[in-house]
């Protein structure tokens, strides 16, 4: 499972990479939106973790570009942001994010919050509902 992390804060990137790799996932790192979009095309990650406040393009703009790029538009995007107000949450979901995780990251729940969006897990949930 490959996870693209678009995050400009070194400490957050370090923590996210540590959590992903210690759970057996491959972390692909991008420090800005331009690199993130390029790596999404090149690496076809299973999930994209997206910071909102970034140099250059912000997370809203990046989510919009990914959702309008046919080759990568179906990849789940999970916004990871310190914005806590509900209006910001609505705004990033409207921009194309699939879900939203609030900073500070909680190492106890972070992986579970991502796992919900794995294709297989989603199928399991559907069968439980039947
Ligand atoms: Mn940031």
Short mmCIF file of C-alpha atoms and ligand atoms in Angstrom, two decimals:
data_model
loop_
_atom_site.label_atom_id
_atom_site.label_comp_id
_atom_site.label_asym_id
_atom_site.label_seq_id
_atom_site.Cartn_x
_atom_site.Cartn_y
_atom_site.Cartn_z
CA UNK A 1 0.00 0.00 0.00
CA UNK A 2 1.54 3.31 -1.16
CA UNK A 3 0.54 6.52 0.54
CA UNK A 4 1.50 9.91 -0.86
CA UNK A 5 2.01 12.52 1.86
CA UNK A 6 1.88 16.18 0.78
CA UNK A 7 3.11 18.08 3.84
CA UNK A 8 5.59 20.95 4.28
CA UNK A 9 6.15 20.65 8.04
CA UNK A 10 9.17 18.45 8.80
CA UNK A 11 7.93 17.28 12.18
CA UNK A 12 4.52 16.31 10.85
CA UNK A 13 6.12 14.56 7.87
CA UNK A 14 8.47 12.65 10.20
CA UNK A 15 5.60 11.51 12.42
CA UNK A 16 3.33 10.53 9.52
CA UNK A 17 6.13 8.62 7.78
CA UNK A 18 7.01 6.84 11.02
CA UNK A 19 3.38 5.81 11.63
CA UNK A 20 2.89 4.65 8.03
CA UNK A 21 6.16 2.70 7.77
CA UNK A 22 5.80 1.02 11.15
CA UNK A 23 2.41 -0.24 9.95
CA UNK A 24 3.90 -1.67 6.76
CA UNK A 25 2.94 1.08 4.33
CA UNK A 26 5.18 2.88 1.86
CA UNK A 27 5.31 6.64 2.34
CA UNK A 28 5.94 8.84 -0.71
CA UNK A 29 6.89 12.36 0.37
CA UNK A 30 6.11 15.68 -1.30
CA UNK A 31 6.84 19.03 0.34
CA UNK A 32 4.58 21.05 -1.98
CA UNK A 33 1.62 20.67 -4.31
CA UNK A 34 3.57 20.72 -7.53
CA UNK A 35 5.72 17.76 -6.48
CA UNK A 36 2.67 16.06 -4.97
CA UNK A 37 0.67 16.19 -8.18
CA UNK A 38 3.65 14.99 -10.21
CA UNK A 39 4.26 12.07 -7.79
CA UNK A 40 0.55 11.18 -7.82
CA UNK A 41 0.79 10.69 -11.59
CA UNK A 42 4.12 8.84 -11.43
CA UNK A 43 3.48 6.56 -8.44
CA UNK A 44 -0.32 6.09 -8.50
CA UNK A 45 -0.63 5.98 -4.67
CA UNK A 46 -3.53 4.17 -2.98
CA UNK A 47 -4.27 7.17 -0.78
CA UNK A 48 -3.16 10.81 -0.66
CA UNK A 49 -2.69 12.60 2.68
CA UNK A 50 -2.95 16.33 2.03
CA UNK A 51 -1.92 19.25 4.22
CA UNK A 52 -3.93 22.45 3.62
CA UNK A 53 -1.44 25.18 4.44
CA UNK A 54 1.42 24.76 1.98
CA UNK A 55 3.80 27.08 0.13
CA UNK A 56 2.53 27.91 -3.36
CA UNK A 57 -0.64 25.94 -4.12
CA UNK A 58 -2.73 25.29 -1.02
CA UNK A 59 -4.57 22.06 -0.27
CA UNK A 60 -7.86 23.31 -1.71
CA UNK A 61 -6.22 24.03 -5.05
CA UNK A 62 -4.31 20.72 -5.02
CA UNK A 63 -7.49 18.73 -4.29
CA UNK A 64 -9.19 20.51 -7.19
CA UNK A 65 -6.36 19.68 -9.61
CA UNK A 66 -6.32 16.00 -8.55
CA UNK A 67 -10.10 15.70 -8.95
CA UNK A 68 -9.94 17.14 -12.45
CA UNK A 69 -7.04 14.89 -13.58
CA UNK A 70 -8.55 11.72 -15.11
CA UNK A 71 -5.61 9.40 -14.26
CA UNK A 72 -5.62 10.19 -10.53
CA UNK A 73 -9.06 11.61 -9.82
CA UNK A 74 -10.42 8.52 -8.03
CA UNK A 75 -7.60 8.28 -5.44
CA UNK A 76 -8.99 8.97 -1.95
CA UNK A 77 -7.69 12.28 -0.55
CA UNK A 78 -7.55 12.68 3.23
CA UNK A 79 -6.96 16.26 4.30
CA UNK A 80 -4.69 16.64 7.34
CA UNK A 81 -5.01 20.10 8.76
CA UNK A 82 -4.90 22.18 11.89
CA UNK A 83 -7.98 24.11 10.82
CA UNK A 84 -10.61 23.06 13.33
CA UNK A 85 -13.61 25.09 12.22
CA UNK A 86 -16.44 23.25 10.52
CA UNK A 87 -16.52 25.71 7.62
CA UNK A 88 -12.97 24.75 6.70
CA UNK A 89 -13.88 21.10 6.85
CA UNK A 90 -16.80 21.69 4.49
CA UNK A 91 -14.59 23.71 2.21
CA UNK A 92 -11.91 21.02 1.81
CA UNK A 93 -14.55 18.34 1.27
CA UNK A 94 -16.18 20.56 -1.36
CA UNK A 95 -12.76 20.99 -2.99
CA UNK A 96 -12.57 17.21 -3.47
CA UNK A 97 -11.17 15.71 -0.27
CA UNK A 98 -12.68 12.36 0.71
CA UNK A 99 -12.20 12.85 4.44
CA UNK A 100 -10.47 14.99 7.01
CA UNK A 101 -8.09 14.32 9.91
CA UNK A 102 -7.34 17.06 12.43
CA UNK A 103 -3.91 18.02 13.69
CA UNK A 104 -2.33 17.46 16.07
CA UNK A 105 -2.11 13.90 14.76
CA UNK A 106 -3.13 11.28 17.29
CA UNK A 107 -0.74 8.33 16.82
CA UNK A 108 -3.28 6.01 18.49
CA UNK A 109 -6.02 6.57 15.91
CA UNK A 110 -4.21 7.89 12.82
CA UNK A 111 -3.76 4.57 10.99
CA UNK A 112 -7.38 3.53 11.65
CA UNK A 113 -8.59 6.86 10.25
CA UNK A 114 -6.69 6.10 7.04
CA UNK A 115 -7.54 2.39 6.90
CA UNK A 116 -11.23 3.22 6.53
CA UNK A 117 -10.43 4.38 3.00
CA UNK A 118 -8.58 1.28 1.81
CA UNK A 119 -10.54 -0.33 -1.04
CA UNK A 120 -10.77 -3.76 0.66
CA UNK A 121 -11.92 -2.35 3.98
CA UNK A 122 -14.62 -0.38 2.18
CA UNK A 123 -15.84 -3.63 0.57
CA UNK A 124 -15.92 -5.35 3.96
CA UNK A 125 -18.05 -2.57 5.39
CA UNK A 126 -20.49 -2.88 2.48
CA UNK A 127 -20.92 -6.61 3.04
CA UNK A 128 -21.56 -6.02 6.74
CA UNK A 129 -24.34 -3.65 5.78
CA UNK A 130 -26.00 -6.33 3.60
MN1 LIG B 1 1.59 23.06 6.23
#
